[in-house]
PDB file of N, CA and C in Angstrom:
ATOM      1  N   MET A   1       3.834 -18.583 -13.224  1.00 51.00           N
ATOM      2  CA  MET A   1       4.016 -17.331 -12.573  1.00 51.00           C
ATOM      3  C   MET A   1       2.997 -17.052 -11.667  1.00 51.00           C
ATOM      4  N   ALA A   2       3.479 -16.412 -11.109  1.00 73.00           N
ATOM      5  CA  ALA A   2       3.324 -15.938  -9.326  1.00 73.00           C
ATOM      6  C   ALA A   2       1.863 -15.075  -9.984  1.00 73.00           C
ATOM      7  N   LYS A   3       1.005 -14.951  -9.111  1.00 94.00           N
ATOM      8  CA  LYS A   3      -0.423 -13.845  -8.999  1.00 94.00           C
ATOM      9  C   LYS A   3       0.244 -12.906  -8.151  1.00 94.00           C
ATOM     10  N   LYS A   4      -0.113 -12.116  -8.753  1.00 97.00           N
ATOM     11  CA  LYS A   4       0.448 -10.886  -8.162  1.00 97.00           C
ATOM     12  C   LYS A   4      -1.220 -10.346  -7.834  1.00 97.00           C
ATOM     13  N   LEU A   5      -1.584  -9.415  -6.747  1.00 98.00           N
ATOM     14  CA  LEU A   5      -2.236  -9.000  -6.611  1.00 98.00           C
ATOM     15  C   LEU A   5      -2.381  -6.957  -5.856  1.00 98.00           C
ATOM     16  N   GLY A   6      -3.013  -6.079  -6.625  1.00 98.00           N
ATOM     17  CA  GLY A   6      -2.803  -4.613  -6.264  1.00 98.00           C
ATOM     18  C   GLY A   6      -3.573  -5.008  -4.934  1.00 98.00           C
ATOM     19  N   ILE A   7      -3.592  -3.381  -4.632  1.00 98.00           N
ATOM     20  CA  ILE A   7      -4.381  -2.878  -3.756  1.00 98.00           C
ATOM     21  C   ILE A   7      -4.344  -1.089  -3.986  1.00 98.00           C
ATOM     22  N   PHE A   8      -5.257  -0.846  -3.971  1.00 98.00           N
ATOM     23  CA  PHE A   8      -5.292   0.955  -3.717  1.00 98.00           C
ATOM     24  C   PHE A   8      -5.786   1.282  -2.947  1.00 98.00           C
ATOM     25  N   VAL A   9      -5.140   2.380  -2.457  1.00 98.00           N
ATOM     26  CA  VAL A   9      -5.985   2.689  -0.422  1.00 98.00           C
ATOM     27  C   VAL A   9      -6.018   4.295  -0.683  1.00 98.00           C
ATOM     28  N   SER A  10      -7.333   4.709  -0.793  1.00 98.00           N
ATOM     29  CA  SER A  10      -7.768   6.305  -0.844  1.00 98.00           C
ATOM     30  C   SER A  10      -8.283   6.054   0.200  1.00 98.00           C
ATOM     31  N   SER A  11      -8.673   5.493   1.239  1.00 98.00           N
ATOM     32  CA  SER A  11      -9.985   6.161   2.291  1.00 98.00           C
ATOM     33  C   SER A  11      -9.036   5.429   3.471  1.00 98.00           C
ATOM     34  N   ASP A  12      -8.860   6.261   4.815  1.00 97.00           N
ATOM     35  CA  ASP A  12      -8.167   6.212   5.794  1.00 97.00           C
ATOM     36  C   ASP A  12      -9.114   5.034   6.594  1.00 97.00           C
ATOM     37  N   GLN A  13      -9.977   3.888   6.072  1.00 96.00           N
ATOM     38  CA  GLN A  13     -10.211   3.279   6.861  1.00 96.00           C
ATOM     39  C   GLN A  13     -10.273   1.635   6.677  1.00 96.00           C
ATOM     40  N   HIS A  14     -10.315   1.105   7.012  1.00 97.00           N
ATOM     41  CA  HIS A  14     -10.309  -0.922   6.809  1.00 97.00           C
ATOM     42  C   HIS A  14      -8.929  -1.154   7.312  1.00 97.00           C
ATOM     43  N   LEU A  15      -7.438  -0.780   7.824  1.00 98.00           N
ATOM     44  CA  LEU A  15      -6.516  -0.891   7.720  1.00 98.00           C
ATOM     45  C   LEU A  15      -6.387  -2.310   8.778  1.00 98.00           C
ATOM     46  N   ASP A  16      -7.517  -2.501   9.346  1.00 98.00           N
ATOM     47  CA  ASP A  16      -7.810  -4.242   9.768  1.00 98.00           C
ATOM     48  C   ASP A  16      -7.900  -5.137   7.886  1.00 98.00           C
ATOM     49  N   LYS A  17      -8.468  -4.743   7.800  1.00 98.00           N
ATOM     50  CA  LYS A  17      -8.558  -5.988   6.024  1.00 98.00           C
ATOM     51  C   LYS A  17      -8.003  -6.294   5.462  1.00 98.00           C
ATOM     52  N   ILE A  18      -7.319  -4.672   5.071  1.00 99.00           N
ATOM     53  CA  ILE A  18      -5.845  -4.921   4.290  1.00 99.00           C
ATOM     54  C   ILE A  18      -5.097  -5.685   4.940  1.00 99.00           C
ATOM     55  N   ILE A  19      -5.052  -6.101   6.434  1.00 99.00           N
ATOM     56  CA  ILE A  19      -3.614  -6.167   7.095  1.00 99.00           C
ATOM     57  C   ILE A  19      -4.069  -7.496   6.824  1.00 99.00           C
ATOM     58  N   LYS A  20      -5.324  -8.453   7.270  1.00 98.00           N
ATOM     59  CA  LYS A  20      -6.158  -9.448   6.935  1.00 98.00           C
ATOM     60  C   LYS A  20      -5.687 -10.266   5.264  1.00 98.00           C
ATOM     61  N   LEU A  21      -5.678  -9.283   4.877  1.00 98.00           N
ATOM     62  CA  LEU A  21      -5.817  -9.072   2.739  1.00 98.00           C
ATOM     63  C   LEU A  21      -4.755  -9.861   2.755  1.00 98.00           C
ATOM     64  N   CYS A  22      -3.678  -9.115   3.280  1.00 98.00           N
ATOM     65  CA  CYS A  22      -2.196  -9.522   2.883  1.00 98.00           C
ATOM     66  C   CYS A  22      -1.597 -10.683   3.413  1.00 98.00           C
ATOM     67  N   ARG A  23      -2.189 -10.792   5.215  1.00 98.00           N
ATOM     68  CA  ARG A  23      -1.924 -11.864   5.467  1.00 98.00           C
ATOM     69  C   ARG A  23      -2.227 -13.859   4.750  1.00 98.00           C
ATOM     70  N   ALA A  24      -3.637 -13.455   4.070  1.00 98.00           N
ATOM     71  CA  ALA A  24      -4.066 -14.951   3.141  1.00 98.00           C
ATOM     72  C   ALA A  24      -3.212 -14.442   2.493  1.00 98.00           C
ATOM     73  N   ALA A  25      -2.816 -13.470   1.906  1.00 98.00           N
ATOM     74  CA  ALA A  25      -2.293 -13.214   0.433  1.00 98.00           C
ATOM     75  C   ALA A  25      -1.203 -13.970   0.373  1.00 98.00           C
ATOM     76  N   LYS A  26      -0.499 -13.646   0.985  1.00 97.00           N
ATOM     77  CA  LYS A  26       0.997 -14.354   1.122  1.00 97.00           C
ATOM     78  C   LYS A  26       0.924 -15.541   1.821  1.00 97.00           C
ATOM     79  N   ASP A  27      -0.726 -16.119   2.682  1.00 97.00           N
ATOM     80  CA  ASP A  27      -0.066 -17.391   2.758  1.00 97.00           C
ATOM     81  C   ASP A  27      -0.814 -18.306   1.427  1.00 97.00           C
ATOM     82  N   LYS A  28      -1.103 -17.804   0.425  1.00 96.00           N
ATOM     83  CA  LYS A  28      -1.675 -18.654  -0.905  1.00 96.00           C
ATOM     84  C   LYS A  28       0.130 -17.786  -1.536  1.00 96.00           C
ATOM     85  N   ASP A  29       0.597 -17.724  -1.120  1.00 96.00           N
ATOM     86  CA  ASP A  29       2.043 -17.394  -2.398  1.00 96.00           C
ATOM     87  C   ASP A  29       1.468 -16.305  -3.115  1.00 96.00           C
ATOM     88  N   ILE A  30       0.910 -15.278  -2.889  1.00 97.00           N
ATOM     89  CA  ILE A  30       0.170 -14.890  -3.694  1.00 97.00           C
ATOM     90  C   ILE A  30       0.885 -13.081  -3.507  1.00 97.00           C
ATOM     91  N   GLU A  31       2.241 -12.630  -4.517  1.00 97.00           N
ATOM     92  CA  GLU A  31       2.733 -11.399  -4.004  1.00 97.00           C
ATOM     93  C   GLU A  31       1.328 -10.457  -4.187  1.00 97.00           C
ATOM     94  N   VAL A  32       1.614  -9.170  -3.405  1.00 98.00           N
ATOM     95  CA  VAL A  32       0.894  -7.975  -2.800  1.00 98.00           C
ATOM     96  C   VAL A  32       1.778  -6.720  -2.926  1.00 98.00           C
ATOM     97  N   SER A  33       0.808  -5.709  -4.155  1.00 98.00           N
ATOM     98  CA  SER A  33       1.455  -4.169  -3.835  1.00 98.00           C
ATOM     99  C   SER A  33       0.478  -3.629  -3.798  1.00 98.00           C
ATOM    100  N   ILE A  34       0.754  -2.755  -2.631  1.00 98.00           N
ATOM    101  CA  ILE A  34      -0.375  -1.693  -2.233  1.00 98.00           C
ATOM    102  C   ILE A  34       0.395   0.241  -2.847  1.00 98.00           C
ATOM    103  N   PHE A  35      -0.523   0.698  -3.043  1.00 98.00           N
ATOM    104  CA  PHE A  35      -0.320   2.045  -3.317  1.00 98.00           C
ATOM    105  C   PHE A  35      -1.299   3.101  -2.705  1.00 98.00           C
ATOM    106  N   PHE A  36      -0.681   3.703  -1.620  1.00 98.00           N
ATOM    107  CA  PHE A  36      -1.501   4.566  -0.612  1.00 98.00           C
ATOM    108  C   PHE A  36      -1.314   6.157  -1.200  1.00 98.00           C
ATOM    109  N   SER A  37      -2.810   6.757  -1.001  1.00 98.00           N
ATOM    110  CA  SER A  37      -3.029   8.046  -1.833  1.00 98.00           C
ATOM    111  C   SER A  37      -3.582   8.767  -0.911  1.00 98.00           C
ATOM    112  N   HIS A  38      -4.024   9.747  -1.567  1.00 97.00           N
ATOM    113  CA  HIS A  38      -5.269  10.635  -0.732  1.00 97.00           C
ATOM    114  C   HIS A  38      -5.222  10.678   1.148  1.00 97.00           C
ATOM    115  N   LEU A  39      -6.404   9.717   1.377  1.00 98.00           N
ATOM    116  CA  LEU A  39      -6.858   9.955   2.673  1.00 98.00           C
ATOM    117  C   LEU A  39      -6.010   8.223   2.913  1.00 98.00           C
ATOM    118  N   GLY A  40      -5.167   7.452   2.311  1.00 98.00           N
ATOM    119  CA  GLY A  40      -5.059   6.567   2.448  1.00 98.00           C
ATOM    120  C   GLY A  40      -3.738   6.390   3.088  1.00 98.00           C
ATOM    121  N   THR A  41      -3.085   7.760   2.735  1.00 98.00           N
ATOM    122  CA  THR A  41      -1.685   8.163   3.281  1.00 98.00           C
ATOM    123  C   THR A  41      -1.600   8.202   4.827  1.00 98.00           C
ATOM    124  N   VAL A  42      -2.831   8.632   5.429  1.00 98.00           N
ATOM    125  CA  VAL A  42      -2.765   8.901   7.137  1.00 98.00           C
ATOM    126  C   VAL A  42      -2.867   7.280   7.520  1.00 98.00           C
ATOM    127  N   LEU A  43      -3.086   6.289   7.279  1.00 98.00           N
ATOM    128  CA  LEU A  43      -3.156   5.261   8.202  1.00 98.00           C
ATOM    129  C   LEU A  43      -1.232   4.732   8.193  1.00 98.00           C
ATOM    130  N   THR A  44      -0.499   5.648   7.618  1.00 98.00           N
ATOM    131  CA  THR A  44       0.956   4.898   7.562  1.00 98.00           C
ATOM    132  C   THR A  44       1.000   5.995   8.990  1.00 98.00           C
ATOM    133  N   GLN A  45       0.608   5.989  10.009  1.00 97.00           N
ATOM    134  CA  GLN A  45       0.429   7.097  11.491  1.00 97.00           C
ATOM    135  C   GLN A  45      -0.404   6.115  12.093  1.00 97.00           C
ATOM    136  N   ASP A  46      -0.886   5.163  12.128  1.00 98.00           N
ATOM    137  CA  ASP A  46      -1.416   4.110  12.363  1.00 98.00           C
ATOM    138  C   ASP A  46      -0.387   3.260  12.813  1.00 98.00           C
ATOM    139  N   PRO A  47      -0.422   2.839  14.385  1.00 97.00           N
ATOM    140  CA  PRO A  47       0.687   1.725  15.161  1.00 97.00           C
ATOM    141  C   PRO A  47       0.626   0.403  14.367  1.00 97.00           C
ATOM    142  N   ARG A  48      -0.770  -0.206  13.486  1.00 98.00           N
ATOM    143  CA  ARG A  48      -0.865  -0.905  13.178  1.00 98.00           C
ATOM    144  C   ARG A  48      -0.125  -1.598  11.800  1.00 98.00           C
ATOM    145  N   PHE A  49       0.081  -0.136  11.056  1.00 98.00           N
ATOM    146  CA  PHE A  49       0.535  -0.292  10.235  1.00 98.00           C
ATOM    147  C   PHE A  49       1.866  -1.240   9.422  1.00 98.00           C
ATOM    148  N   LYS A  50       2.419  -1.009  10.783  1.00 97.00           N
ATOM    149  CA  LYS A  50       4.095  -1.629  10.591  1.00 97.00           C
ATOM    150  C   LYS A  50       3.528  -3.072  10.356  1.00 97.00           C
ATOM    151  N   GLU A  51       1.933  -3.502  10.915  1.00 97.00           N
ATOM    152  CA  GLU A  51       1.899  -5.351  10.390  1.00 97.00           C
ATOM    153  C   GLU A  51       2.369  -5.245   8.924  1.00 97.00           C
ATOM    154  N   LEU A  52       1.831  -4.483   7.832  1.00 98.00           N
ATOM    155  CA  LEU A  52       2.182  -5.170   6.620  1.00 98.00           C
ATOM    156  C   LEU A  52       3.369  -5.263   6.448  1.00 98.00           C
ATOM    157  N   GLU A  53       4.074  -4.604   6.963  1.00 96.00           N
ATOM    158  CA  GLU A  53       5.778  -4.921   6.764  1.00 96.00           C
ATOM    159  C   GLU A  53       5.798  -6.180   6.119  1.00 96.00           C
ATOM    160  N   GLY A  54       6.619  -6.340   5.194  1.00 96.00           N
ATOM    161  CA  GLY A  54       7.627  -7.632   5.256  1.00 96.00           C
ATOM    162  C   GLY A  54       5.764  -8.821   4.302  1.00 96.00           C
ATOM    163  N   LEU A  55       4.745  -8.346   4.440  1.00 98.00           N
ATOM    164  CA  LEU A  55       3.164  -8.841   3.239  1.00 98.00           C
ATOM    165  C   LEU A  55       2.696  -8.729   2.100  1.00 98.00           C
ATOM    166  N   ALA A  56       3.501  -7.088   1.904  1.00 98.00           N
ATOM    167  CA  ALA A  56       3.678  -6.230   0.676  1.00 98.00           C
ATOM    168  C   ALA A  56       4.775  -5.437   0.424  1.00 98.00           C
ATOM    169  N   HIS A  57       4.932  -5.843  -0.595  1.00 97.00           N
ATOM    170  CA  HIS A  57       5.630  -4.000  -1.465  1.00 97.00           C
ATOM    171  C   HIS A  57       4.970  -3.248  -1.272  1.00 97.00           C
ATOM    172  N   MET A  58       4.490  -1.794  -0.513  1.00 98.00           N
ATOM    173  CA  MET A  58       4.015  -0.231  -0.585  1.00 98.00           C
ATOM    174  C   MET A  58       5.047   0.402  -0.611  1.00 98.00           C
ATOM    175  N   ALA A  59       4.077   1.134  -1.330  1.00 98.00           N
ATOM    176  CA  ALA A  59       4.049   3.035  -2.486  1.00 98.00           C
ATOM    177  C   ALA A  59       3.138   3.456  -1.893  1.00 98.00           C
ATOM    178  N   LEU A  60       3.610   4.871  -1.564  1.00 98.00           N
ATOM    179  CA  LEU A  60       2.425   5.755  -1.712  1.00 98.00           C
ATOM    180  C   LEU A  60       2.169   7.247  -2.553  1.00 98.00           C
ATOM    181  N   CYS A  61       1.570   8.239  -2.485  1.00 97.00           N
ATOM    182  CA  CYS A  61       1.693   9.121  -3.306  1.00 97.00           C
ATOM    183  C   CYS A  61       1.852  10.565  -2.499  1.00 97.00           C
ATOM    184  N   ASN A  62       3.356  10.917  -2.729  1.00 97.00           N
ATOM    185  CA  ASN A  62       4.732  11.513  -1.918  1.00 97.00           C
ATOM    186  C   ASN A  62       3.078  12.818  -1.814  1.00 97.00           C
ATOM    187  N   VAL A  63       2.804  13.383  -3.277  1.00 96.00           N
ATOM    188  CA  VAL A  63       2.106  14.359  -3.135  1.00 96.00           C
ATOM    189  C   VAL A  63       0.859  14.587  -1.891  1.00 96.00           C
ATOM    190  N   GLY A  64      -0.040  13.253  -1.874  1.00 96.00           N
ATOM    191  CA  GLY A  64      -1.362  13.146  -1.015  1.00 96.00           C
ATOM    192  C   GLY A  64      -0.670  13.404   0.420  1.00 96.00           C
ATOM    193  N   PHE A  65       0.292  12.446   0.521  1.00 97.00           N
ATOM    194  CA  PHE A  65       1.493  12.153   2.129  1.00 97.00           C
ATOM    195  C   PHE A  65       1.114  13.344   2.271  1.00 97.00           C
ATOM    196  N   GLU A  66       2.355  14.572   1.719  1.00 97.00           N
ATOM    197  CA  GLU A  66       2.549  15.590   2.172  1.00 97.00           C
ATOM    198  C   GLU A  66       1.535  16.800   2.430  1.00 97.00           C
ATOM    199  N   SER A  67      -0.036  16.977   2.004  1.00 96.00           N
ATOM    200  CA  SER A  67      -0.998  17.841   1.757  1.00 96.00           C
ATOM    201  C   SER A  67      -1.299  17.394   2.966  1.00 96.00           C
ATOM    202  N   HIS A  68      -1.399  15.785   4.305  1.00 97.00           N
ATOM    203  CA  HIS A  68      -1.879  15.949   4.976  1.00 97.00           C
ATOM    204  C   HIS A  68      -0.912  16.340   6.118  1.00 97.00           C
ATOM    205  N   GLY A  69       0.371  16.929   6.280  1.00 96.00           N
ATOM    206  CA  GLY A  69       1.393  17.461   6.740  1.00 96.00           C
ATOM    207  C   GLY A  69       2.221  16.261   7.466  1.00 96.00           C
ATOM    208  N   LEU A  70       2.656  15.338   6.770  1.00 97.00           N
ATOM    209  CA  LEU A  70       3.191  13.773   6.673  1.00 97.00           C
ATOM    210  C   LEU A  70       4.400  14.543   6.895  1.00 97.00           C
ATOM    211  N   LYS A  71       5.563  13.054   7.833  1.00 95.00           N
ATOM    212  CA  LYS A  71       6.515  13.652   6.775  1.00 95.00           C
ATOM    213  C   LYS A  71       7.384  11.888   7.113  1.00 95.00           C
ATOM    214  N   PRO A  72       8.466  10.880   6.052  1.00 95.00           N
ATOM    215  CA  PRO A  72       8.776   9.893   6.443  1.00 95.00           C
ATOM    216  C   PRO A  72       9.536  10.240   7.734  1.00 95.00           C
ATOM    217  N   PRO A  73      10.278   9.204   7.865  1.00 95.00           N
ATOM    218  CA  PRO A  73      10.096   7.817   7.426  1.00 95.00           C
ATOM    219  C   PRO A  73       8.559   6.852   7.887  1.00 95.00           C
ATOM    220  N   VAL A  74       8.542   6.163   7.140  1.00 96.00           N
ATOM    221  CA  VAL A  74       7.484   4.887   7.697  1.00 96.00           C
ATOM    222  C   VAL A  74       7.817   3.852   7.511  1.00 96.00           C
ATOM    223  N   PRO A  75       6.880   3.050   8.232  1.00 93.00           N
ATOM    224  CA  PRO A  75       7.503   1.486   8.329  1.00 93.00           C
ATOM    225  C   PRO A  75       7.380   0.874   7.599  1.00 93.00           C
ATOM    226  N   GLY A  76       8.459  -0.162   6.257  1.00 95.00           N
ATOM    227  CA  GLY A  76       7.987  -0.564   5.302  1.00 95.00           C
ATOM    228  C   GLY A  76       7.925   0.138   4.265  1.00 95.00           C
ATOM    229  N   ILE A  77       8.611   1.417   3.627  1.00 96.00           N
ATOM    230  CA  ILE A  77       8.525   2.537   3.081  1.00 96.00           C
ATOM    231  C   ILE A  77       9.586   2.783   2.728  1.00 96.00           C
ATOM    232  N   ALA A  78      10.635   2.548   1.573  1.00 95.00           N
ATOM    233  CA  ALA A  78      11.493   2.812   0.801  1.00 95.00           C
ATOM    234  C   ALA A  78      11.327   4.163   0.623  1.00 95.00           C
ATOM    235  N   GLU A  79      12.283   5.176   0.648  1.00 95.00           N
ATOM    236  CA  GLU A  79      12.574   6.430   0.315  1.00 95.00           C
ATOM    237  C   GLU A  79      12.188   6.704  -1.291  1.00 95.00           C
ATOM    238  N   LYS A  80      12.545   5.078  -1.706  1.00 96.00           N
ATOM    239  CA  LYS A  80      12.566   5.750  -2.826  1.00 96.00           C
ATOM    240  C   LYS A  80      10.867   5.446  -3.303  1.00 96.00           C
ATOM    241  N   ASP A  81      10.071   4.807  -3.323  1.00 97.00           N
ATOM    242  CA  ASP A  81       8.633   4.435  -2.618  1.00 97.00           C
ATOM    243  C   ASP A  81       7.695   5.906  -2.661  1.00 97.00           C
ATOM    244  N   PHE A  82       8.310   6.481  -1.976  1.00 97.00           N
ATOM    245  CA  PHE A  82       7.133   7.997  -1.929  1.00 97.00           C
ATOM    246  C   PHE A  82       7.269   8.432  -3.202  1.00 97.00           C
ATOM    247  N   ALA A  83       5.642   8.685  -3.986  1.00 96.00           N
ATOM    248  CA  ALA A  83       6.395   8.430  -5.756  1.00 96.00           C
ATOM    249  C   ALA A  83       4.835   8.830  -5.896  1.00 96.00           C
ATOM    250  N   THR A  84       4.814   9.354  -7.482  1.00 94.00           N
ATOM    251  CA  THR A  84       3.802   9.602  -7.740  1.00 94.00           C
ATOM    252  C   THR A  84       2.229   8.726  -8.448  1.00 94.00           C
ATOM    253  N   GLN A  85       1.638   9.037  -8.900  1.00 93.00           N
ATOM    254  CA  GLN A  85       0.253   8.653  -9.751  1.00 93.00           C
ATOM    255  C   GLN A  85       0.883   7.289 -10.470  1.00 93.00           C
ATOM    256  N   ALA A  86       2.261   7.392 -11.046  1.00 94.00           N
ATOM    257  CA  ALA A  86       2.694   6.920 -12.161  1.00 94.00           C
ATOM    258  C   ALA A  86       2.837   5.650 -11.701  1.00 94.00           C
ATOM    259  N   ARG A  87       3.122   5.851 -10.832  1.00 93.00           N
ATOM    260  CA  ARG A  87       3.633   4.507 -10.152  1.00 93.00           C
ATOM    261  C   ARG A  87       2.384   3.675  -9.992  1.00 93.00           C
ATOM    262  N   HIS A  88       0.980   4.083  -8.888  1.00 93.00           N
ATOM    263  CA  HIS A  88      -0.102   3.628  -9.383  1.00 93.00           C
ATOM    264  C   HIS A  88      -0.599   2.998 -10.668  1.00 93.00           C
ATOM    265  N   GLY A  89      -0.306   4.206 -11.389  1.00 93.00           N
ATOM    266  CA  GLY A  89      -0.388   3.083 -13.566  1.00 93.00           C
ATOM    267  C   GLY A  89       0.195   1.689 -13.062  1.00 93.00           C
ATOM    268  N   GLU A  90       1.335   1.600 -12.992  1.00 92.00           N
ATOM    269  CA  GLU A  90       2.624   0.832 -13.046  1.00 92.00           C
ATOM    270  C   GLU A  90       1.790  -0.581 -12.088  1.00 92.00           C
ATOM    271  N   LEU A  91       1.022  -0.040 -11.359  1.00 92.00           N
ATOM    272  CA  LEU A  91       0.896  -1.497 -10.144  1.00 92.00           C
ATOM    273  C   LEU A  91      -0.863  -2.011 -10.907  1.00 92.00           C
ATOM    274  N   ILE A  92      -1.264  -1.344 -12.015  1.00 93.00           N
ATOM    275  CA  ILE A  92      -2.524  -1.831 -12.362  1.00 93.00           C
ATOM    276  C   ILE A  92      -2.353  -2.490 -13.615  1.00 93.00           C
ATOM    277  N   GLU A  93      -0.970  -2.105 -13.957  1.00 94.00           N
ATOM    278  CA  GLU A  93      -0.152  -2.708 -15.632  1.00 94.00           C
ATOM    279  C   GLU A  93      -0.054  -4.015 -14.953  1.00 94.00           C
ATOM    280  N   GLU A  94       0.734  -4.182 -13.841  1.00 94.00           N
ATOM    281  CA  GLU A  94       1.249  -5.490 -13.255  1.00 94.00           C
ATOM    282  C   GLU A  94       0.348  -5.763 -12.405  1.00 94.00           C
ATOM    283  N   CYS A  95      -0.420  -6.231 -12.502  1.00 96.00           N
ATOM    284  CA  CYS A  95      -1.187  -6.722 -11.147  1.00 96.00           C
ATOM    285  C   CYS A  95      -2.053  -7.916 -12.371  1.00 96.00           C
ATOM    286  N   ASP A  96      -2.043  -9.409 -11.621  1.00 95.00           N
ATOM    287  CA  ASP A  96      -3.064  -9.794 -11.839  1.00 95.00           C
ATOM    288  C   ASP A  96      -5.053  -9.828 -11.762  1.00 95.00           C
ATOM    289  N   ALA A  97      -4.923  -8.961 -10.441  1.00 96.00           N
ATOM    290  CA  ALA A  97      -6.215  -8.534  -9.755  1.00 96.00           C
ATOM    291  C   ALA A  97      -5.861  -7.752  -9.092  1.00 96.00           C
ATOM    292  N   TYR A  98      -6.999  -6.615  -9.080  1.00 96.00           N
ATOM    293  CA  TYR A  98      -6.830  -5.323  -8.251  1.00 96.00           C
ATOM    294  C   TYR A  98      -7.328  -4.537  -7.399  1.00 96.00           C
ATOM    295  N   LEU A  99      -7.578  -4.604  -6.771  1.00 97.00           N
ATOM    296  CA  LEU A  99      -9.144  -3.848  -5.051  1.00 97.00           C
ATOM    297  C   LEU A  99      -8.693  -2.641  -4.915  1.00 97.00           C
ATOM    298  N   SER A 100      -9.953  -1.890  -4.592  1.00 97.00           N
ATOM    299  CA  SER A 100      -9.718  -0.883  -4.279  1.00 97.00           C
ATOM    300  C   SER A 100     -10.831  -0.017  -2.614  1.00 97.00           C
ATOM    301  N   PHE A 101      -9.904   0.224  -1.742  1.00 97.00           N
ATOM    302  CA  PHE A 101     -10.410   0.907  -0.287  1.00 97.00           C
ATOM    303  C   PHE A 101     -10.509   2.364  -0.366  1.00 97.00           C
TER     304      PHE A 101
END
């Protein structure tokens, strides 16, 4: 069974750490899923955000995203992954380990 790491991001900081963590996980064949909420959705506007594409499955809270005046598209996030907090709950249930930023 493959290992799966879940990452919850509600802060607009630490993008560099998240990218490094995802690269390290990929090197260890660990699947990563990230859910961005609240201020974490602002990270989608950082030019470095696109570095996460291919390193993790990503979804975000559409309510949080829109509350900051943001609009799609976002590199690495499919239209179906503009989601609700229910997706966050699914992530928690599916993962072997869970981190929060």
